[in-house]
Tab-separated table of C-alpha atoms in Angstrom:
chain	number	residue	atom	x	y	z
A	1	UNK	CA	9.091	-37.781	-5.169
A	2	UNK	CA	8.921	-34.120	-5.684
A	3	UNK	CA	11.423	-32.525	-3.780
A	4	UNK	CA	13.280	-29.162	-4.492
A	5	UNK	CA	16.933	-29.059	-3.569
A	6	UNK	CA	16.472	-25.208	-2.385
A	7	UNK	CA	14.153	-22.759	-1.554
A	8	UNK	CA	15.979	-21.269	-5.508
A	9	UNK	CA	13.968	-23.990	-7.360
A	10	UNK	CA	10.581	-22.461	-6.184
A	11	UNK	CA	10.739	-19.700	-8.389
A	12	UNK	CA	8.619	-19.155	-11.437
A	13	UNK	CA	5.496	-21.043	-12.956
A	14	UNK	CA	3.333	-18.579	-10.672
A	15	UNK	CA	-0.455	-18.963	-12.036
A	16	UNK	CA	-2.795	-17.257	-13.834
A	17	UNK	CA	-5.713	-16.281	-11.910
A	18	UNK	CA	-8.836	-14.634	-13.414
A	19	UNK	CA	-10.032	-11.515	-12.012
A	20	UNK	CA	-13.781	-11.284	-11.433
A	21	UNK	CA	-15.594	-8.688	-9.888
A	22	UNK	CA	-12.817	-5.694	-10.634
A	23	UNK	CA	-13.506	-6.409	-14.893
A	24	UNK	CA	-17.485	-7.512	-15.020
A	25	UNK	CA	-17.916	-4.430	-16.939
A	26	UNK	CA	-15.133	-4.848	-19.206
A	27	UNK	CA	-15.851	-6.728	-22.718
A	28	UNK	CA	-13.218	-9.223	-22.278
A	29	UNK	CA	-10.654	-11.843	-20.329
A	30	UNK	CA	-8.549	-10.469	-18.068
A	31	UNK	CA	-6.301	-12.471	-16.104
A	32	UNK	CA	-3.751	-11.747	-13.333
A	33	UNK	CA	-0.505	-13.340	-13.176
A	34	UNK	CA	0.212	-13.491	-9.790
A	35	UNK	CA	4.180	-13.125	-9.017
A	36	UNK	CA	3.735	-12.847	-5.268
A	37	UNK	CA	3.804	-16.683	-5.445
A	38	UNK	CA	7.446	-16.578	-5.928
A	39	UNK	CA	9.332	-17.427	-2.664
A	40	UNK	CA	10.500	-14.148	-2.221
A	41	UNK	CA	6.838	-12.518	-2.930
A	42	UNK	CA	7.617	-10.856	-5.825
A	43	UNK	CA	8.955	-10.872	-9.416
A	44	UNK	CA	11.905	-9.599	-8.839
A	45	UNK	CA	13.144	-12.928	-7.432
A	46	UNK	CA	13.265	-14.229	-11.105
A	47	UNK	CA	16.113	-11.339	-12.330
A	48	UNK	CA	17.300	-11.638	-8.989
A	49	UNK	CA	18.732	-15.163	-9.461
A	50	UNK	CA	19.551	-14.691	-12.924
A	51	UNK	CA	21.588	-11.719	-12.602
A	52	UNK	CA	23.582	-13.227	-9.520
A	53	UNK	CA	23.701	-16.860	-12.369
A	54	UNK	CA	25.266	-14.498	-15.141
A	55	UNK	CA	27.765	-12.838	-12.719
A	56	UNK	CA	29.147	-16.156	-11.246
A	57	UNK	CA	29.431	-17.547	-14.889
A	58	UNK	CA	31.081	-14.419	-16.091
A	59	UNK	CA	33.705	-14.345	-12.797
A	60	UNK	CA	32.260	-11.216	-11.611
A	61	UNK	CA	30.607	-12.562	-8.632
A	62	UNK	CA	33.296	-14.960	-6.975
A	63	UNK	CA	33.302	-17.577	-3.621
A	64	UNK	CA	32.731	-15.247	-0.140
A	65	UNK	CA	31.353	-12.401	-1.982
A	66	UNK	CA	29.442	-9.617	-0.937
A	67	UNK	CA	26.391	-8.405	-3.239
A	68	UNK	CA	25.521	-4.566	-3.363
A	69	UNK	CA	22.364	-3.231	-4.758
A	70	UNK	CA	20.279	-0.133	-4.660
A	71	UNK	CA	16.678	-1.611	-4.174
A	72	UNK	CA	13.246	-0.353	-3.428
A	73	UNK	CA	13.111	-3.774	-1.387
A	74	UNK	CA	11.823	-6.633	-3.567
A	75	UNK	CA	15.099	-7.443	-5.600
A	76	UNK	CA	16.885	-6.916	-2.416
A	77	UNK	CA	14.657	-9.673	-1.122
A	78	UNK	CA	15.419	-12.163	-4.083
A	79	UNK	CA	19.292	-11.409	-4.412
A	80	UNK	CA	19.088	-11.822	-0.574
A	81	UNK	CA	17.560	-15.076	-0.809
A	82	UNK	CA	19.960	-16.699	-3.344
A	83	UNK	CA	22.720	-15.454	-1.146
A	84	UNK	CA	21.658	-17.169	1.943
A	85	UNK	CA	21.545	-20.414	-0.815
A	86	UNK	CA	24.627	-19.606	-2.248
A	87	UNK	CA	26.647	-18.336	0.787
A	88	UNK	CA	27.669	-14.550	-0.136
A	89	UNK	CA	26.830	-11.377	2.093
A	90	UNK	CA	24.650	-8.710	0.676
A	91	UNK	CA	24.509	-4.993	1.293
A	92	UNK	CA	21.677	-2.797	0.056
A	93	UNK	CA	20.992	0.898	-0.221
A	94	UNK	CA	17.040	1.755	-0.460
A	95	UNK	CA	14.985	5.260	-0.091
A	96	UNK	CA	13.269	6.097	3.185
A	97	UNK	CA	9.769	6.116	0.950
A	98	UNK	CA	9.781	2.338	1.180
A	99	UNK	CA	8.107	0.444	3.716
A	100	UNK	CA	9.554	-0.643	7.006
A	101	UNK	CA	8.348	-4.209	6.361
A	102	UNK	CA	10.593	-4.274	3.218
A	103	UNK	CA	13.316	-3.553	5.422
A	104	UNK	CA	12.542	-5.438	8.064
A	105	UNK	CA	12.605	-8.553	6.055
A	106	UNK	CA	15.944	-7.925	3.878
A	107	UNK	CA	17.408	-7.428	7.913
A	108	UNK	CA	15.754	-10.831	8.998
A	109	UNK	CA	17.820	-12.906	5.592
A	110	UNK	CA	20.850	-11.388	6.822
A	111	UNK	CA	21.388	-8.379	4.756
A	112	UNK	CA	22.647	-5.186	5.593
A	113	UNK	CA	20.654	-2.103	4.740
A	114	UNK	CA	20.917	1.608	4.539
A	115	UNK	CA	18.438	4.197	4.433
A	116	UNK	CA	19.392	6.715	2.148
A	117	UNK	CA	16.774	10.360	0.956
A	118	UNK	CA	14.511	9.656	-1.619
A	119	UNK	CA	14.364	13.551	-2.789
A	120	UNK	CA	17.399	13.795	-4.153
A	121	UNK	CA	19.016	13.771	-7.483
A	122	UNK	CA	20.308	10.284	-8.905
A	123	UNK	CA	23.817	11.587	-9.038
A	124	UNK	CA	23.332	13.361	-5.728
A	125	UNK	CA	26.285	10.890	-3.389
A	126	UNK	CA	23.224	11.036	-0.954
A	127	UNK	CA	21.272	9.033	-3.378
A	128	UNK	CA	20.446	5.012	-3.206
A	129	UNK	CA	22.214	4.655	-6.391
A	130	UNK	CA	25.327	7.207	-5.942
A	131	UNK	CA	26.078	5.126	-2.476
A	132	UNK	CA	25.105	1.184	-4.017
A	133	UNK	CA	28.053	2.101	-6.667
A	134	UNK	CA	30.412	3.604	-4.343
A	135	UNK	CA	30.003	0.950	-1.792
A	136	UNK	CA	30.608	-1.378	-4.581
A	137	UNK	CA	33.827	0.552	-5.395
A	138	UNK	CA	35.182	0.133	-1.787
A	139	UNK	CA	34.051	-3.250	-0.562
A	140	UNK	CA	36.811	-5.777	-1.644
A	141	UNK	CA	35.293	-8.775	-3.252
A	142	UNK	CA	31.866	-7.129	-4.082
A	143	UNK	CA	29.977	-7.611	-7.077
A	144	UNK	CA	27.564	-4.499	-8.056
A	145	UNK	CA	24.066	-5.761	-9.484
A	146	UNK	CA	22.749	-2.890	-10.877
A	147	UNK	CA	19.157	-4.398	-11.481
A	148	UNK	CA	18.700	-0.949	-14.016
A	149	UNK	CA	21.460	-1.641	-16.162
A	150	UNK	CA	22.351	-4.970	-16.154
A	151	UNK	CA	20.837	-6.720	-19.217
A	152	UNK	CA	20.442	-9.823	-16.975
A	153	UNK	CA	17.359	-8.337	-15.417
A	154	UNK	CA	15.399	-8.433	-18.180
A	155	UNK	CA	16.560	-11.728	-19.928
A	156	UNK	CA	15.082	-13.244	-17.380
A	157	UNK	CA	11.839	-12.257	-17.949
A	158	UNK	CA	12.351	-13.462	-21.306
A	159	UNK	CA	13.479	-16.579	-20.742
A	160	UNK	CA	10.809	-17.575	-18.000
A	161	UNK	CA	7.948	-14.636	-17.716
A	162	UNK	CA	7.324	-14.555	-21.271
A	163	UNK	CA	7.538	-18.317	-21.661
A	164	UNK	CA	4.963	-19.078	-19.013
A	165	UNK	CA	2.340	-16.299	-20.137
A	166	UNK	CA	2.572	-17.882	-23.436
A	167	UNK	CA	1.962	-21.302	-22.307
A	168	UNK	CA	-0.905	-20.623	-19.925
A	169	UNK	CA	-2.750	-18.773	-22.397
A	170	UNK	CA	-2.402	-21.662	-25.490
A	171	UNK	CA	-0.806	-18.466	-26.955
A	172	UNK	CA	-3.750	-16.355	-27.453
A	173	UNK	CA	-3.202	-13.662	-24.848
A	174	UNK	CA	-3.344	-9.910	-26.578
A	175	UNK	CA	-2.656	-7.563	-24.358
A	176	UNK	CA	0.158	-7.841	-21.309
A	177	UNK	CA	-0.667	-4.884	-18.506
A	178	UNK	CA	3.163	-4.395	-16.285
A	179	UNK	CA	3.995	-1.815	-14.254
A	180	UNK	CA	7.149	-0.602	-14.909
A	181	UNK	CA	10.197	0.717	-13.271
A	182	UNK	CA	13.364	-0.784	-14.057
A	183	UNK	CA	12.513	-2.178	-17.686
A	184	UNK	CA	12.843	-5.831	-16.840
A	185	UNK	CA	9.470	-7.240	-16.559
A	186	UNK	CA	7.650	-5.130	-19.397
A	187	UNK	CA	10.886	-5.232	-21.478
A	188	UNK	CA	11.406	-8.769	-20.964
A	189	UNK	CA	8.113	-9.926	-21.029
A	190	UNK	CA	7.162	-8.223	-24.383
A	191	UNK	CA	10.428	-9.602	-26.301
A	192	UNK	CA	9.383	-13.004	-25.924
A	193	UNK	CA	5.862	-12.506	-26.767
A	194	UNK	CA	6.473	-10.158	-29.756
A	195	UNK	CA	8.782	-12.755	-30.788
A	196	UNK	CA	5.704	-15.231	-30.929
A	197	UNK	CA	2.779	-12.609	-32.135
A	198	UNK	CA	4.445	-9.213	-33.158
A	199	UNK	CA	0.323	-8.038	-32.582
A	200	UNK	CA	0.404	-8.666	-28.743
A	201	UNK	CA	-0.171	-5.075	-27.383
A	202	UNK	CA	2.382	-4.213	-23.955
A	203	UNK	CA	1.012	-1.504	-21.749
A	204	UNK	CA	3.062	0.379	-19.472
A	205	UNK	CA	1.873	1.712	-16.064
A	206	UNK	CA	3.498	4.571	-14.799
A	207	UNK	CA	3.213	6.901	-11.382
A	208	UNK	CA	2.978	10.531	-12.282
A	209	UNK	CA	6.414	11.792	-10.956
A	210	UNK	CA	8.319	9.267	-13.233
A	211	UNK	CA	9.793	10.668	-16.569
A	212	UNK	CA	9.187	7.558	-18.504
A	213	UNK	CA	5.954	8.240	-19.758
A	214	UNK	CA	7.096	11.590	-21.578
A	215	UNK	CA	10.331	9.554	-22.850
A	216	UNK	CA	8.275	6.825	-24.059
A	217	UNK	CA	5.973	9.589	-26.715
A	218	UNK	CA	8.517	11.798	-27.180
A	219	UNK	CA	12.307	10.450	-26.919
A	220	UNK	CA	13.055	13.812	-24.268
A	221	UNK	CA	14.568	12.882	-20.847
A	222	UNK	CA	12.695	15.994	-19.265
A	223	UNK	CA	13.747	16.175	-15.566
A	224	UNK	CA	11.008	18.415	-14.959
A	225	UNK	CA	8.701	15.740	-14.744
A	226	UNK	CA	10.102	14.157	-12.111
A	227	UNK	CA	8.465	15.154	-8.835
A	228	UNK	CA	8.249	12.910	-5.466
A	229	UNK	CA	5.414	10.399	-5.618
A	230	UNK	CA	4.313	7.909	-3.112
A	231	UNK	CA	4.163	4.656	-5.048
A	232	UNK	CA	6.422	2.142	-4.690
A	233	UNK	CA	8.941	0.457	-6.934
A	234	UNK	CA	8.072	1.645	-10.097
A	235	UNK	CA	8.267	4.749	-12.139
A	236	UNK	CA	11.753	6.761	-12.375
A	237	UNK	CA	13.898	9.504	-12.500
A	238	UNK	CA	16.309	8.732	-15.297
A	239	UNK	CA	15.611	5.766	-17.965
A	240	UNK	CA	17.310	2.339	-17.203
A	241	UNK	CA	19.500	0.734	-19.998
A	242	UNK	CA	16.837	-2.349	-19.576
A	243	UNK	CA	14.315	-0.341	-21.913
A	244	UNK	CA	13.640	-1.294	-25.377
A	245	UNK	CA	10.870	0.971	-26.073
A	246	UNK	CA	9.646	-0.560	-29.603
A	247	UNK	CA	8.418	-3.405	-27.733
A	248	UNK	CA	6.387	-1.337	-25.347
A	249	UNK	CA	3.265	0.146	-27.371
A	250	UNK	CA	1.590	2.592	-24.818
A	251	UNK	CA	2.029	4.391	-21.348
A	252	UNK	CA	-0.076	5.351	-19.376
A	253	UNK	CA	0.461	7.422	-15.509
A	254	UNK	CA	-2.246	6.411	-13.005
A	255	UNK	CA	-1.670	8.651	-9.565
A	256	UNK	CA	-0.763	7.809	-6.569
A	257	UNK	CA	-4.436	7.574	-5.050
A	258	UNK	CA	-6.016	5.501	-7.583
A	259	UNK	CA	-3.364	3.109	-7.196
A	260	UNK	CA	-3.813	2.161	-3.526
A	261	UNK	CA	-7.398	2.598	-3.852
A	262	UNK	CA	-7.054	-0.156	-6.518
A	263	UNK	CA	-4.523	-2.333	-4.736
A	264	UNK	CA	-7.230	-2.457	-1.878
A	265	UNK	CA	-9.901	-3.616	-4.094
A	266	UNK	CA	-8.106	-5.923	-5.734
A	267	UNK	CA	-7.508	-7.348	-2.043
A	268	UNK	CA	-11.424	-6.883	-1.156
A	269	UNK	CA	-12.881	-8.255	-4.580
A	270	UNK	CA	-10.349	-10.717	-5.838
A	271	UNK	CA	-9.019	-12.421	-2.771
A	272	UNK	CA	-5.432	-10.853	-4.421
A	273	UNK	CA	-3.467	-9.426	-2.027
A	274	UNK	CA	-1.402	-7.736	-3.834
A	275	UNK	CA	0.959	-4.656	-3.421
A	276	UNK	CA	1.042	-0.996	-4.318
A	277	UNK	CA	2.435	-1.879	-7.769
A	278	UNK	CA	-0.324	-4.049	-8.678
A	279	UNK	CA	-2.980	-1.348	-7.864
A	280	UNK	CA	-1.159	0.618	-10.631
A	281	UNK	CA	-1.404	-2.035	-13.083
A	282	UNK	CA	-4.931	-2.390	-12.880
A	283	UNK	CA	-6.228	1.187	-12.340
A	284	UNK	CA	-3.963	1.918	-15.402
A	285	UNK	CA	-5.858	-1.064	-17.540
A	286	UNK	CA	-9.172	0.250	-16.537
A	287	UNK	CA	-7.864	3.683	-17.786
A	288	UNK	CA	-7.515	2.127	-21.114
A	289	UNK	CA	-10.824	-0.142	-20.832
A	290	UNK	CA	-12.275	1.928	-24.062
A	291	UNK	CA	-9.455	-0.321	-25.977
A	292	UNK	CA	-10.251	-3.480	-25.402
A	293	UNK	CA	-12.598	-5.838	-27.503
A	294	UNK	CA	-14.763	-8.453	-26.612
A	295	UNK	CA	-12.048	-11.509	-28.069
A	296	UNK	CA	-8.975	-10.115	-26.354
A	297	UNK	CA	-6.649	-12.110	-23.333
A	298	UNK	CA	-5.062	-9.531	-21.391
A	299	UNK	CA	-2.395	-11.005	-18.924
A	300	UNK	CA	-1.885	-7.945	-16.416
A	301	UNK	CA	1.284	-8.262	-13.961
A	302	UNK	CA	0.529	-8.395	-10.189
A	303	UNK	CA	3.857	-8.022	-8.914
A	304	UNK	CA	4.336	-7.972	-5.176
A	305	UNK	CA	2.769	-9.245	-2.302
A	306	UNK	CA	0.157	-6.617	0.398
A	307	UNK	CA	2.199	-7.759	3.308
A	308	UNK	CA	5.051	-5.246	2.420
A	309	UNK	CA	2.395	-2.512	2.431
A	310	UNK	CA	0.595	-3.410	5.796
A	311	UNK	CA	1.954	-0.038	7.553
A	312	UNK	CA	0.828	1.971	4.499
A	313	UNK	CA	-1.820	1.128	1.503
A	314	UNK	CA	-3.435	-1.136	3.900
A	315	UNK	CA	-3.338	1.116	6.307
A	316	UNK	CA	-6.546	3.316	6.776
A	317	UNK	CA	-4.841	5.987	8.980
A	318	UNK	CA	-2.000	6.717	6.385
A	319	UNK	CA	-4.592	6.135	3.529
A	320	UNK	CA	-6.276	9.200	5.424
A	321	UNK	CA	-4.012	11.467	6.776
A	322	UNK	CA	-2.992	11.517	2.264
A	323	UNK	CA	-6.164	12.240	1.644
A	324	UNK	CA	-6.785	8.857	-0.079
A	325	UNK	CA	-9.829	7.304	1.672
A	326	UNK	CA	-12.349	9.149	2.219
A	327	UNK	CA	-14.132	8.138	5.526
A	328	UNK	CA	-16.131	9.470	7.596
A	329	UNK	CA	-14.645	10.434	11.097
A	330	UNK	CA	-15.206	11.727	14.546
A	331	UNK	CA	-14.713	15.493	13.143
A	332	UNK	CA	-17.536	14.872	10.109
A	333	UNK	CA	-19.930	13.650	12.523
A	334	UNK	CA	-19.921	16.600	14.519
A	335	UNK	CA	-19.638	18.800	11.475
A	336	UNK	CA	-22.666	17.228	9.913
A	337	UNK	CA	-24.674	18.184	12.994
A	338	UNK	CA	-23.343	21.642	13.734
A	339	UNK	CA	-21.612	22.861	16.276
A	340	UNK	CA	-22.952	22.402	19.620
A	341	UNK	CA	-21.226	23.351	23.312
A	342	UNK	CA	-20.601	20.246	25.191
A	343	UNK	CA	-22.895	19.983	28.563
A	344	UNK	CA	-20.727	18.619	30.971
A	345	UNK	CA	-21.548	18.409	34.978
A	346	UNK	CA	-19.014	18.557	38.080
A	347	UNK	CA	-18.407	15.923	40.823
A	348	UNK	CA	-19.444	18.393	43.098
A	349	UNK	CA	-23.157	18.872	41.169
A	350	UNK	CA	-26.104	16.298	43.034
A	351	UNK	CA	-27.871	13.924	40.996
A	352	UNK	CA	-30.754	15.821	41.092
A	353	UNK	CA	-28.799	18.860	38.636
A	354	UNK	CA	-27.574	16.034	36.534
A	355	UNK	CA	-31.060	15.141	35.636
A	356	UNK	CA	-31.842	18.825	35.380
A	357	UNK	CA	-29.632	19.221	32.779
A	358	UNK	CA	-30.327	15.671	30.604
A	359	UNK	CA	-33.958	17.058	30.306
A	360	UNK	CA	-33.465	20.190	29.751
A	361	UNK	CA	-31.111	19.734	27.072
A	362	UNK	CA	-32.175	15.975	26.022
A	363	UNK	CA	-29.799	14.025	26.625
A	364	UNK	CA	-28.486	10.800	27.527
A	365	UNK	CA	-24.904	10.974	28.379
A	366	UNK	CA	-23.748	13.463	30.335
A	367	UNK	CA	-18.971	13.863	31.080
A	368	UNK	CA	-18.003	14.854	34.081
A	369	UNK	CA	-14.891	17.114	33.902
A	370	UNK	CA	-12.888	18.485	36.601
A	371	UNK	CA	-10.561	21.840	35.224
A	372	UNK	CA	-10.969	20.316	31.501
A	373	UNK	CA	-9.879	16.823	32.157
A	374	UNK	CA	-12.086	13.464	31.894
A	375	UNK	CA	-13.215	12.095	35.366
A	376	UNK	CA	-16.091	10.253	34.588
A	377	UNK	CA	-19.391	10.058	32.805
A	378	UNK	CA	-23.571	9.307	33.673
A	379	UNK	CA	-25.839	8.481	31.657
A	380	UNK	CA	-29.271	8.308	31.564
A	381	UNK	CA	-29.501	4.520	31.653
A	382	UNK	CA	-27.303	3.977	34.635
A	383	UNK	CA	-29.061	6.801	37.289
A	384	UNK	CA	-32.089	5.157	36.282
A	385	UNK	CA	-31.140	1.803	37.473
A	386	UNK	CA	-30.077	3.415	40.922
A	387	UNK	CA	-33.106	5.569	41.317
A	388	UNK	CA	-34.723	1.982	41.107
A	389	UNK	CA	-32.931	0.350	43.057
A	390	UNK	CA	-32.244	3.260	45.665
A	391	UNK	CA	-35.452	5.215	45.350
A	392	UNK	CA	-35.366	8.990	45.721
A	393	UNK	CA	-32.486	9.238	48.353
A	394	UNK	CA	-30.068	9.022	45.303
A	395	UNK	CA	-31.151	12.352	44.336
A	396	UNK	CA	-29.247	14.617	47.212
A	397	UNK	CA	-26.586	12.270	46.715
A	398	UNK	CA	-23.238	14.082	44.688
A	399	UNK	CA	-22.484	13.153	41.086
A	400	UNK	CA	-18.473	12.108	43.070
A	401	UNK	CA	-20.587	9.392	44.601
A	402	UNK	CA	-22.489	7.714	41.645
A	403	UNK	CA	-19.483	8.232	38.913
A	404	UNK	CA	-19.398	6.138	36.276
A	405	UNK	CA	-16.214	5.010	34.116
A	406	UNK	CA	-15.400	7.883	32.258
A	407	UNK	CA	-16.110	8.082	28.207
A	408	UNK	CA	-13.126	6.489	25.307
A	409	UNK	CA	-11.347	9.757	24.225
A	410	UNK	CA	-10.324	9.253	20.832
A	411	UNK	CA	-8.615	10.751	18.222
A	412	UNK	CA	-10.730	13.736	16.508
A	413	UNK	CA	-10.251	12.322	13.372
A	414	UNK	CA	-11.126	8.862	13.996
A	415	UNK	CA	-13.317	6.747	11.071
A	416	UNK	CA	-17.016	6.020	11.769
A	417	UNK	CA	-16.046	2.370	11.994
A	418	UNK	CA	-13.721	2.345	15.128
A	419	UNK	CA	-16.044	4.426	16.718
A	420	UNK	CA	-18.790	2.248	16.128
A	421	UNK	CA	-16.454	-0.575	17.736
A	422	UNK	CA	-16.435	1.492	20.703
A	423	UNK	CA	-19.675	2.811	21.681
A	424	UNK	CA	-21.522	-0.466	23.846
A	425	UNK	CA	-24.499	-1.200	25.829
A	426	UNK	CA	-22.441	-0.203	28.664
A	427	UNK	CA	-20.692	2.724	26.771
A	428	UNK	CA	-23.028	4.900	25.184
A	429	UNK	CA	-20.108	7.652	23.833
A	430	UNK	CA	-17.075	8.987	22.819
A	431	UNK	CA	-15.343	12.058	23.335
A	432	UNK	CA	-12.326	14.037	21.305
A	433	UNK	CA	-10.846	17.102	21.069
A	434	UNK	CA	-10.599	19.624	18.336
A	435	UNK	CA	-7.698	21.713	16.940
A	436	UNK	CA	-8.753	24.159	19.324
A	437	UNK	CA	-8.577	21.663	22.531
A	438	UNK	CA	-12.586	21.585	22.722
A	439	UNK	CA	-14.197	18.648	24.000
A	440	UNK	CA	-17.118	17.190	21.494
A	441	UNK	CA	-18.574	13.844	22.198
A	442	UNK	CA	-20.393	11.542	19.740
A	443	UNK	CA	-23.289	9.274	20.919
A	444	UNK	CA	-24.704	6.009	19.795
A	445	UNK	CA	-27.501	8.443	18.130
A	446	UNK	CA	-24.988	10.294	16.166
A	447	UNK	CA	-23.613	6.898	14.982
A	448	UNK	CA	-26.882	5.241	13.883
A	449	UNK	CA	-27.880	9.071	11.394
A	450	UNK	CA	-23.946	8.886	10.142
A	451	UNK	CA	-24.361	5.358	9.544
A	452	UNK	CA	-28.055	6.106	7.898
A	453	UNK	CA	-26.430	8.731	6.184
């Protein structure tokens, strides 16, 4: 029988899967090691363990402890998960740029979790770091992780990550593609495989607002290139102790777009879903494409899983309102076909003036407002049915007694594709307002020539 003792012995020997569609025009293998396997959905669950291992051994983690990090969510989630295993409590400071997901599932294993400003300086005592080390200073019987400075982090990437890339590729990968933010993973990772081909290249991915890239090619921690960025759990603002840059051989800074544009193809065209991290990985390889040969393995790090990112890079709204995805809305519809006034029609109008107005301005759907607000609709369709089926009386009859449900009112920035969901047989429009409160209404016409488009 196979049969793990805890949910502990899960982590590790995640697979190499080989991405497809995203590299058809690139000359050579690439594979995706795919870390969201891990229990925890992410790598961090491997230095997670084996930093929390190393402190028990070394007495600085004792019985009825209380673990304290500063996390951007994912360690949190693995040093939380060996706790509930190994029966300490865990408190973690994170930045109010991460996800609620992330901590809404450190909550649900038990953890405690503060929300500390993510535009502040590192030494700032607002800062995730400044409180995780004075919280480990006053909580009796705490042990302070420190997944940036503790060596820990990224021996265990050595001793497992490195291992496993080497053995799934027979040894002849060439190239290994991580993200980067504490040093860990790339640091790690490389060590061992230098160690076994000094030739292997290591790439480093990097989100422009991170001063690692300039540190990397130059050796100068310049604080003025550290500006807030959106991407998550990688990049930083001072340079962890985990670094050993002579096993890193190139950085590269992808932005903040690209990478969630990339993290959501990777979902679409691989089947990967994958986090924000994992877009950088990949935008950054293709960055670099122009390096690659046709013989070379390159093993590229996909390191969390889309489910913390559900609220945001899977989001189309928040892709949007960053100006990430471009889609076209309710407002570019109406843009596209100039500006027209809205021909609405009263409750107190007959029928007979509603059709007035449908052929004289030829149309089919016609809102009925009463002092700017939505009462009801006709269209064209519908007072044709009753003329049928009532002859001509209909005609002297008021628009109050043949009403129809009123049209959707949406949002005026709405995509093309939730309109589309909303405009029926029975429903043949939508209506929003403008910045300027101005009703505009979109039919299923203006759909099918955006759609044609």
């Amino acid at each position: 029988m196979d049969i793990k003792n805890n949910i502990l012995e899960t982590i590790g020997h995640t697979p190499l899967i080989r991405l497809n569609k995203l590299t058809r025009d690139l000359p050579c293998t690439v594979l995706a090691k795919v870390e969201y396997f891990n229990p925890g959905n992410s790598a961090k669950d491997r230095m997670a363990l084996k930093m929390v291992e190393v402190a028990e051994k070394d007495g600085r983690l004792k019985p009825g402890g209380t673990i304290i990090e500063g996390t951007s969510g994912n360690t949190g989630m693995g040093l939380a998960l060996a706790a509930v295993v190994k029966g300490y409590k865990c408190i973690f400071a994170t930045t109010d740029k991460q996800s609620k997901e992330k901590i809404d599932i450190l909550k649900a294993l038990g953890a405690e979790v503060i929300v500390c400003p993510t535009n502040v300086e590192p030494d700032d005592p607002r800062s995730y770091y400044s409180v995780s080390r004075r919280l480990a200073k006053e909580v009796p019987n705490s042990f302070y992780a420190n997944q940036y400075d503790n060596l820990a982090n990224r021996l265990a990437h050595y001793e497992t990550t490195g291992p496993e890339i080497w053995e799934q590729t027979d040894g002849k990968v060439t190239h290994l593609v991580v993200a980067t933010g504490t040093g860990g993973t790339a640091t790690g990772t490389a060590m061992f495989l230098k160690e076994k081909n000094p030739a292997i290249q290591v790439w480093a991915m990097d989100p422009f607002g991170s001063l690692l890239t300039k540190y990397f090619r130059t050796g100068d921690i310049d604080i003025n290139q550290v500006h807030p960025y959106i991407t998550e759990g990688i990049g930083e603002d001072f340079v962890p102790q985990n670094y050993d840059m002579k096993v890193i051989d190139a950085f590269e800074q992808v932005t903040d777009k690209d990478a969630a544009i990339m993290a959501r193809r990777i979902a679409r065209e691989e089947g990967l879903f994958c986090g924000y991290s994992a877009g950088t990985a990949v935008q950054g390889l293709m960055q670099l494409k122009d390096r690659l040969k046709k013989d070379d393995l390159v093993v590229v790090i996909l390191h969390d899983h889309g489910s913390r990112y559900v609220g945001k890079v899977y989001n189309d709204q928040w892709m949007m309102e960053r100006g990430f995805l471009d889609v076209k809305t309710f407002k570019d519809i109406v843009a596209g076909r100039g500006a027209k006034r809205l021909i609405t029609a009263s409750s107190e109008n007959t029928v007979a003036e509603a059709f007035e107005l449908m052929q004289k301005y030829h149309i089919e759907n016609l809102p009925v407002l009463e002092d700017n607000v939505l009462i009801g609709a006709l269209s064209e369709s519908g007072l044709f049915s009753r003329v049928m089926n009532n002859g001509s009386d209909i005609k002297g009859k008021t628009i109050a007694e043949v009403l129809e449900n009123p049209y959707p009112i949406v949002a005026f920035d709405t995509p093309l594709e939730r309109l589309s969901a909303l405009i029926t047989r029975e429903n043949g429009a939508v209506l929003a307002k403008d910045e300027s409160g101005n009703y505009h209404i979109v039919t299923k016409y203006d759909l099918i020539q955006a759609l044609g488009a």
